[in-house]
Coordinates of C-alpha atoms in Angstrom, one line a residue:
X24 CA 0.0 0.0 0.0
X25 CA 2.7 2.5 1.0
X26 CA 4.9 1.4 -1.9
X27 CA 2.1 1.8 -4.3
X28 CA 1.3 5.2 -3.1
X29 CA 4.9 6.1 -3.2
X30 CA 5.3 5.0 -6.8
X31 CA 2.4 7.1 -7.8
X32 CA 3.7 10.2 -5.9
X33 CA 7.1 10.0 -7.6
X34 CA 5.7 10.6 -11.1
X35 CA 4.9 14.3 -10.8
X36 CA 5.7 15.4 -7.2
X37 CA 8.6 17.8 -6.7
X38 CA 9.5 15.9 -3.5
X39 CA 10.8 13.1 -5.7
X40 CA 12.0 15.0 -8.7
X41 CA 14.6 17.6 -9.6
X42 CA 13.7 20.4 -12.0
X43 CA 14.1 18.3 -15.2
X44 CA 13.5 14.7 -14.1
X45 CA 14.5 12.2 -11.4
X46 CA 16.7 13.0 -8.5
X47 CA 20.1 13.9 -9.8
X48 CA 21.7 12.0 -6.9
X49 CA 20.9 8.7 -8.5
X50 CA 20.0 9.4 -12.1
X51 CA 17.2 8.0 -14.2
X52 CA 18.7 4.5 -14.5
X53 CA 18.8 3.7 -10.8
X54 CA 15.9 1.9 -9.0
X55 CA 13.2 4.3 -7.9
X56 CA 13.2 3.1 -4.3
X57 CA 17.0 3.6 -4.0
X58 CA 16.4 7.2 -5.4
X59 CA 13.9 7.9 -2.7
X60 CA 16.1 6.7 0.1
X61 CA 18.6 9.2 1.3
X62 CA 19.1 11.0 4.7
X63 CA 17.3 8.3 6.6
X64 CA 19.2 5.4 5.0
X65 CA 22.6 7.1 5.5
X66 CA 21.8 8.1 9.0
X67 CA 20.7 4.6 10.0
X68 CA 23.7 3.0 8.3
X69 CA 26.2 5.4 10.0
X70 CA 24.9 4.4 13.4
X71 CA 26.7 1.1 12.9
X72 CA 30.1 2.7 13.0
X73 CA 33.3 0.9 14.2
X74 CA 32.7 2.0 17.8
X75 CA 29.1 0.8 17.6
X76 CA 30.3 -2.5 16.2
X77 CA 32.6 -2.8 19.2
X78 CA 29.7 -2.2 21.6
X79 CA 27.4 -4.8 19.9
X80 CA 30.3 -7.3 19.7
X81 CA 31.0 -6.7 23.4
X82 CA 27.3 -7.3 24.3
X83 CA 27.2 -10.5 22.3
X84 CA 30.5 -11.8 23.7
X85 CA 29.7 -11.1 27.3
X86 CA 26.0 -12.1 27.6
X87 CA 25.4 -14.2 24.4
X88 CA 21.9 -13.7 23.1
X89 CA 20.5 -12.1 26.4
X90 CA 20.3 -8.6 25.0
X91 CA 18.9 -9.3 21.5
X92 CA 15.5 -8.0 22.7
X93 CA 16.9 -4.5 22.9
X94 CA 16.9 -4.2 19.1
X95 CA 13.2 -4.7 18.4
X96 CA 12.5 -2.6 21.6
X97 CA 14.6 0.4 20.3
X98 CA 13.5 0.2 16.7
X99 CA 10.3 2.2 17.0
X100 CA 11.9 4.6 19.4
X101 CA 14.8 5.3 17.1
X102 CA 12.7 5.4 13.9
X103 CA 10.1 7.8 15.3
X104 CA 12.6 10.3 16.8
X105 CA 14.7 10.3 13.7
X106 CA 11.5 10.9 11.6
X107 CA 10.7 13.8 13.9
X108 CA 14.2 15.3 13.3
X109 CA 13.8 14.9 9.6
X110 CA 10.3 16.5 9.6
X111 CA 11.7 19.4 11.6
X112 CA 14.4 20.0 8.9
X113 CA 12.1 19.5 5.9
X114 CA 9.4 21.7 7.3
X115 CA 11.5 24.7 8.5
X116 CA 14.4 24.5 6.0
X117 CA 16.8 24.5 9.0
X118 CA 18.7 21.8 10.9
X119 CA 18.2 21.0 14.5
X120 CA 20.9 23.4 15.7
X121 CA 19.5 26.2 13.6
X122 CA 16.1 25.8 15.1
X123 CA 17.5 25.6 18.7
X124 CA 19.5 28.8 18.0
X125 CA 16.4 30.5 16.6
X126 CA 13.9 29.5 19.4
X127 CA 15.9 29.0 22.5
X128 CA 18.4 31.1 24.6
X129 CA 22.0 31.0 23.3
X130 CA 23.3 29.1 26.3
X131 CA 21.0 26.1 25.3
X132 CA 22.5 25.9 21.8
X133 CA 26.0 26.5 23.1
X134 CA 25.7 23.7 25.7
X135 CA 24.2 21.2 23.3
X136 CA 26.8 21.9 20.6
X137 CA 29.8 21.9 23.0
X138 CA 28.9 18.5 24.3
X139 CA 28.2 17.3 20.7
X140 CA 31.6 18.4 19.6
X141 CA 33.4 16.6 22.4
X142 CA 31.5 13.4 21.9
X143 CA 31.8 13.5 18.1
X144 CA 35.6 14.1 18.2
X145 CA 36.1 11.2 20.6
X146 CA 34.0 9.0 18.4
X147 CA 35.9 10.1 15.3
X148 CA 39.1 9.1 17.0
X149 CA 37.8 5.7 17.9
X150 CA 36.4 5.1 14.4
X151 CA 39.6 6.2 12.6
X152 CA 41.7 4.2 15.0
X153 CA 39.6 1.1 14.4
X154 CA 39.9 1.5 10.7
X155 CA 43.7 1.8 11.0
X156 CA 44.0 -1.2 13.3
X157 CA 42.0 -3.4 11.0
X158 CA 44.0 -2.3 8.0
X159 CA 47.2 -3.1 9.8
X160 CA 45.8 -6.5 10.7
X161 CA 44.9 -7.2 7.0
X162 CA 48.0 -5.9 5.2
X163 CA 50.6 -5.1 7.9
X164 CA 52.9 -2.1 8.3
X165 CA 52.6 0.8 10.7
X166 CA 49.2 1.9 11.8
X167 CA 49.5 5.7 11.7
X168 CA 49.7 6.2 7.9
X169 CA 46.4 4.3 7.5
X170 CA 44.7 6.5 10.1
X171 CA 45.9 9.7 8.6
X172 CA 45.1 8.5 5.0
X173 CA 41.5 7.6 6.0
X174 CA 41.0 11.0 7.7
X175 CA 42.3 12.8 4.6
X176 CA 40.2 10.8 2.2
X177 CA 37.0 11.4 4.2
X178 CA 37.6 15.2 4.3
X179 CA 38.6 15.3 0.6
X180 CA 35.4 13.5 -0.5
X181 CA 33.3 16.0 1.5
X182 CA 35.1 19.1 0.3
X183 CA 35.8 18.3 -3.3
X184 CA 33.1 15.9 -4.5
X185 CA 29.9 17.3 -6.0
X186 CA 27.1 17.0 -3.4
X187 CA 25.0 14.7 -5.5
X188 CA 27.9 12.4 -6.2
X189 CA 29.0 12.5 -2.5
X190 CA 25.5 11.5 -1.3
X191 CA 25.5 8.7 -3.9
X192 CA 28.8 7.5 -2.5
X193 CA 27.4 7.4 1.0
X194 CA 24.4 5.5 -0.2
X195 CA 26.4 2.9 -1.9
X196 CA 28.7 2.5 1.1
X197 CA 25.6 1.3 3.1
X198 CA 26.2 -1.9 1.2
X199 CA 29.2 -2.6 3.4
X200 CA 26.8 -3.3 6.2
X201 CA 25.7 -6.5 4.4
X202 CA 29.1 -7.9 5.4
X203 CA 27.6 -8.6 8.8
X204 CA 24.7 -10.5 7.4
X205 CA 27.4 -12.6 5.7
X206 CA 29.1 -13.4 9.0
X207 CA 25.8 -14.8 10.4
X208 CA 25.7 -17.2 7.5
X209 CA 29.2 -18.5 8.2
X210 CA 28.7 -19.4 11.9
X211 CA 26.6 -22.0 13.7
X212 CA 23.8 -20.4 15.7
X213 CA 21.4 -22.1 18.1
X214 CA 18.3 -20.4 16.7
X215 CA 16.0 -21.6 19.6
X216 CA 18.2 -19.7 22.1
X217 CA 18.6 -16.7 19.8
X218 CA 14.8 -16.4 19.3
X219 CA 14.3 -16.6 23.1
X220 CA 16.8 -13.8 23.5
X221 CA 15.1 -11.8 20.8
X222 CA 11.5 -12.2 22.0
X223 CA 11.8 -12.6 25.8
X224 CA 13.5 -9.7 27.7
X225 CA 15.9 -10.7 30.4
X226 CA 17.5 -8.7 33.1
X227 CA 20.4 -9.0 35.6
X228 CA 21.0 -6.7 38.5
X229 CA 24.7 -6.4 38.0
X230 CA 26.9 -3.5 37.2
X231 CA 28.3 -5.1 34.0
X232 CA 24.8 -6.0 32.7
X233 CA 23.3 -2.5 33.4
X234 CA 26.4 -0.9 31.8
X235 CA 26.0 -3.0 28.7
X236 CA 22.3 -2.1 28.4
X237 CA 23.1 1.6 28.7
X238 CA 26.0 1.2 26.2
X239 CA 23.8 -0.5 23.6
X240 CA 21.0 2.0 24.0
X241 CA 23.4 4.9 23.9
X242 CA 25.1 3.5 20.8
X243 CA 21.7 2.9 19.0
X244 CA 20.1 6.3 19.9
X245 CA 22.8 8.9 19.5
X246 CA 22.3 12.7 19.4
X247 CA 24.6 13.4 16.4
X248 CA 22.1 11.4 14.3
X249 CA 19.4 14.0 14.9
X250 CA 21.6 16.9 14.0
X251 CA 22.8 15.1 10.8
X252 CA 19.4 14.0 9.4
X253 CA 17.6 17.3 10.1
X254 CA 20.4 19.2 8.4
X255 CA 20.5 16.8 5.5
X256 CA 16.7 17.3 4.9
X257 CA 17.2 21.1 5.0
X258 CA 20.2 20.7 2.6
X259 CA 18.3 18.6 0.2
X260 CA 15.4 21.1 0.2
X261 CA 17.9 23.9 -0.6
X262 CA 19.7 21.9 -3.3
X263 CA 16.6 20.9 -5.2
X264 CA 14.9 24.0 -6.7
X265 CA 11.4 22.5 -6.8
X266 CA 11.4 21.8 -3.1
X267 CA 10.5 24.5 -0.7
X268 CA 10.2 24.5 3.1
X269 CA 6.8 23.2 4.0
X270 CA 5.8 26.3 6.0
X271 CA 5.9 28.1 2.6
X272 CA 4.7 25.3 0.4
X273 CA 2.2 23.2 2.4
X274 CA 1.0 21.4 -0.7
X275 CA 4.3 19.5 -0.8
X276 CA 3.8 18.1 2.8
X277 CA 1.9 14.8 2.1
X278 CA 4.6 13.5 -0.3
X279 CA 7.4 14.9 1.8
X280 CA 6.3 13.2 5.0
X281 CA 5.5 10.0 3.1
X282 CA 9.1 9.9 1.7
X283 CA 10.6 10.8 5.1
X284 CA 8.7 8.0 6.8
X285 CA 9.7 5.4 4.2
X286 CA 13.3 6.6 4.1
X287 CA 13.7 6.7 7.9
X288 CA 12.0 3.5 8.9
X289 CA 14.0 1.5 6.2
X290 CA 17.2 3.2 7.3
X291 CA 16.6 2.4 11.0
X292 CA 15.5 -1.1 10.2
X293 CA 18.8 -1.7 8.4
X294 CA 20.7 -0.2 11.3
X295 CA 19.0 -2.5 13.9
X296 CA 19.2 -5.6 11.7
X297 CA 23.0 -5.1 11.4
X298 CA 23.3 -4.7 15.1
X299 CA 21.4 -7.9 15.6
X300 CA 23.7 -9.7 13.1
X301 CA 26.8 -8.5 15.0
X302 CA 25.4 -9.5 18.4
X303 CA 24.3 -12.9 16.9
X304 CA 27.7 -13.5 15.5
X305 CA 29.5 -12.6 18.7
X306 CA 27.1 -14.5 20.9
X307 CA 27.3 -17.7 18.7
X308 CA 31.1 -17.6 18.5
X309 CA 32.9 -15.5 21.1
X310 CA 30.5 -16.1 24.0
X311 CA 30.3 -19.8 23.4
X312 CA 34.2 -20.0 23.3
X313 CA 34.5 -18.0 26.5
X314 CA 36.1 -15.0 24.8
X315 CA 34.3 -12.3 26.7
X316 CA 37.0 -9.6 27.0
X317 CA 36.2 -7.8 23.7
X318 CA 37.3 -4.2 23.9
X319 CA 37.2 -3.0 20.3
X320 CA 35.8 -3.9 16.9
X321 CA 39.2 -5.0 15.6
X322 CA 39.6 -7.3 18.6
X323 CA 36.2 -8.8 17.8
X324 CA 37.4 -9.4 14.2
X325 CA 40.7 -11.0 15.4
X326 CA 38.9 -13.2 17.9
X327 CA 36.6 -14.5 15.2
X328 CA 39.5 -15.8 13.1
X329 CA 40.3 -19.0 15.1
X330 CA 36.7 -19.6 16.1
X331 CA 34.7 -18.9 12.9
X332 CA 37.4 -19.1 10.3
X333 CA 39.4 -16.9 8.0
X334 CA 36.4 -15.9 5.8
X335 CA 34.3 -14.7 8.7
X336 CA 37.3 -12.7 10.0
X337 CA 37.8 -11.1 6.6
X338 CA 34.3 -10.0 5.9
X339 CA 33.9 -8.7 9.5
X340 CA 37.1 -6.7 9.2
X341 CA 36.3 -5.3 5.8
X342 CA 32.9 -4.3 7.1
X343 CA 34.6 -2.2 9.8
X344 CA 36.5 -0.2 7.2
X345 CA 33.4 0.3 5.0
X346 CA 31.2 1.5 7.9
X347 CA 34.1 3.8 9.0
X348 CA 34.1 5.5 5.7
X349 CA 30.4 6.2 6.1
X350 CA 30.4 7.1 9.8
X351 CA 33.4 9.5 9.9
X352 CA 31.9 12.0 7.4
X353 CA 28.6 11.9 9.3
X354 CA 30.2 12.5 12.6
X355 CA 32.4 15.4 11.3
X356 CA 29.5 16.7 9.1
X357 CA 27.0 16.8 12.0
X358 CA 29.5 18.8 14.1
X359 CA 30.1 21.2 11.2
X360 CA 26.3 21.7 10.6
X361 CA 25.6 22.2 14.3
X362 CA 28.4 24.8 14.8
X363 CA 27.6 26.6 11.5
X364 CA 23.9 26.8 12.0
X365 CA 24.3 28.0 15.6
X366 CA 26.7 30.7 14.4
X367 CA 24.7 31.6 11.3
X368 CA 27.4 30.6 8.9
X369 CA 26.7 29.6 5.3
X370 CA 26.5 25.8 5.7
X371 CA 26.1 22.8 3.4
X372 CA 28.0 20.2 1.5
X373 CA 26.2 21.5 -1.7
X374 CA 28.1 24.8 -1.3
X375 CA 31.4 25.4 -2.9
X376 CA 34.3 25.5 -0.4
X377 CA 34.9 29.2 -1.1
X378 CA 31.3 29.9 -0.2
X379 CA 31.3 28.1 3.1
X380 CA 34.9 28.3 4.3
X381 CA 34.1 28.2 8.1
X382 CA 31.8 25.2 7.6
X383 CA 34.4 23.2 5.8
X384 CA 37.1 24.3 8.1
X385 CA 35.1 23.0 11.1
X386 CA 34.5 19.7 9.3
X387 CA 38.3 19.4 8.6
X388 CA 39.3 20.4 12.2
X389 CA 36.9 17.9 13.8
X390 CA 38.4 15.1 11.6
X391 CA 41.9 16.3 12.3
X392 CA 41.3 16.3 16.1
X393 CA 39.8 12.8 15.8
X394 CA 42.8 11.6 13.9
X395 CA 45.1 13.1 16.6
X396 CA 43.2 11.4 19.4
X397 CA 43.5 8.1 17.6
X398 CA 47.3 8.5 17.4
X399 CA 47.7 9.4 21.1
X400 CA 48.6 6.7 23.6
X401 CA 45.1 6.9 25.1
X402 CA 43.0 4.0 26.3
X403 CA 40.4 3.7 23.4
X404 CA 37.9 1.9 25.6
X405 CA 38.1 4.7 28.2
X406 CA 37.6 7.3 25.4
X407 CA 34.6 5.4 24.1
X408 CA 33.2 5.1 27.6
X409 CA 33.3 8.9 28.1
X410 CA 31.9 9.4 24.7
X411 CA 29.0 7.2 25.6
X412 CA 28.5 9.0 28.9
X413 CA 28.3 12.4 27.1
X414 CA 25.9 11.0 24.5
X415 CA 23.8 9.4 27.2
X416 CA 23.6 12.7 29.2
X417 CA 22.9 14.7 26.0
X418 CA 20.3 12.6 24.2
X419 CA 17.3 12.9 26.6
X420 CA 17.5 16.7 26.7
X421 CA 18.1 16.9 23.0
X422 CA 15.0 14.8 22.3
X423 CA 13.0 17.0 24.7
X424 CA 14.1 20.1 23.0
X425 CA 13.4 18.6 19.6
X426 CA 9.9 17.5 20.7
X427 CA 9.1 21.0 21.9
X428 CA 10.2 22.5 18.6
X429 CA 8.3 19.9 16.5
X430 CA 5.2 20.4 18.6
X431 CA 5.1 24.2 18.3
X432 CA 2.9 25.9 15.7
X433 CA 5.3 28.8 15.9
X434 CA 8.0 26.6 14.5
X435 CA 6.1 24.0 12.4
X436 CA 3.1 26.0 11.3
X437 CA 0.2 23.6 10.8
X438 CA 2.6 20.6 10.6
X439 CA 3.0 19.9 14.3
X440 CA 3.4 16.3 15.4
X441 CA 0.6 13.8 15.5
X442 CA -0.4 12.3 18.8
X443 CA 1.3 9.0 17.8
X444 CA 4.7 10.7 17.2
X445 CA 4.4 12.8 20.3
X446 CA 3.7 9.7 22.5
X447 CA 6.6 7.6 21.1
X448 CA 8.9 10.7 21.1
X449 CA 8.3 11.4 24.8
X450 CA 8.6 7.7 25.7
X451 CA 12.0 7.7 24.0
X452 CA 13.1 10.7 26.0
X453 CA 12.0 9.0 29.2
X454 CA 13.8 5.8 28.3
X455 CA 17.1 7.6 27.6
X456 CA 16.7 9.6 30.8
X457 CA 16.4 6.3 32.7
X458 CA 19.6 5.2 30.9
X459 CA 21.5 8.1 32.6
X460 CA 19.9 7.1 36.0
X461 CA 20.9 3.5 35.2
X462 CA 24.5 4.5 34.4
X463 CA 24.8 6.4 37.7
X464 CA 23.2 3.5 39.6
X465 CA 25.6 1.0 38.0
X466 CA 28.6 3.0 39.1
X467 CA 27.3 2.7 42.7
X468 CA 26.8 -1.1 42.6

């Protein structure tokens, strides 16, 4: 039903067409559905970054299949809040940071963006470091040239590649996530136990278990994803002349919200299915073998080699590099969008570098700082821990602010949130607030 309506809408609606035909990002020869998918698909895929892979691998290695139920639990929470962020960007023509700056005191925007920058830079360092470690495992040699090269490649693609081509590259990079479905096919899984873990929630009152739950939730629902997707929707609206912000062109709203819903729910489904695949693989191999001390994504890949074989190790490792190439630009880009929108700079990957010098400089500096962190003799797990703490502290207030913005007629005009979106959005904020309480409680155990 949805797909039928979507196909009909794409024929003449400006939401699905550029001025002279199909979306220039994919061209007329590409499948129509792939052309519709965009910010939601890329956002969902980037959530499974190397540091996320490490968290999901750690969960599977430590408790087996006991936390699989978190994935179907978080799916509607993640999809609804991401859809809200996308609606906010598409309706107002501004990203989340721009709307916070416009409708809240300056200290609110400064606090949110300051914490976002710290968390993103730490995450960038962890992801680039993982990419370098895996490449070193695969082909040998020193680690640092790989880390620096990956950082430079990611910045160069964002600065010099035409926006439509760059988005297409990110969309094709989402295929790297299918490596983790491949690993599931190469290992032996007790499906009865796996289905029990997926469908029957379990709980343990221990510090390690609570910390794992908080880590998985914090990895799955991260604040930088809201800044990125809302800004990408605003960017796409500016880049495609027939699209206008919905407060000025309300007739475009039905098709816009339909596309956003399809794009976001498919993107978040892919994200959660990949997380499930990683946890299944780690639970069926590492946990069964008693290998529970997994501290990084590259350690998970290396541990798979003697247990699941060379092929499983190879595709798991290559998946880390592929997801890193997708996540690093999103982390750096979300930081640049947030800073630029808050400071009223010209922002956007569709702009030429000379027209948005400060925006691109912020993007490059964030990546450079992440690269530097990955080369310092720091404990990567401690860095990821503090990144997760900052994200966990941030995400509930960010969702609350976003909910207030998206529910306000002054911001959204007549396109305020439906009752369904409001209910699930506020439930998500409550769940993530409980995560912070759980994290504090776990430290006291």
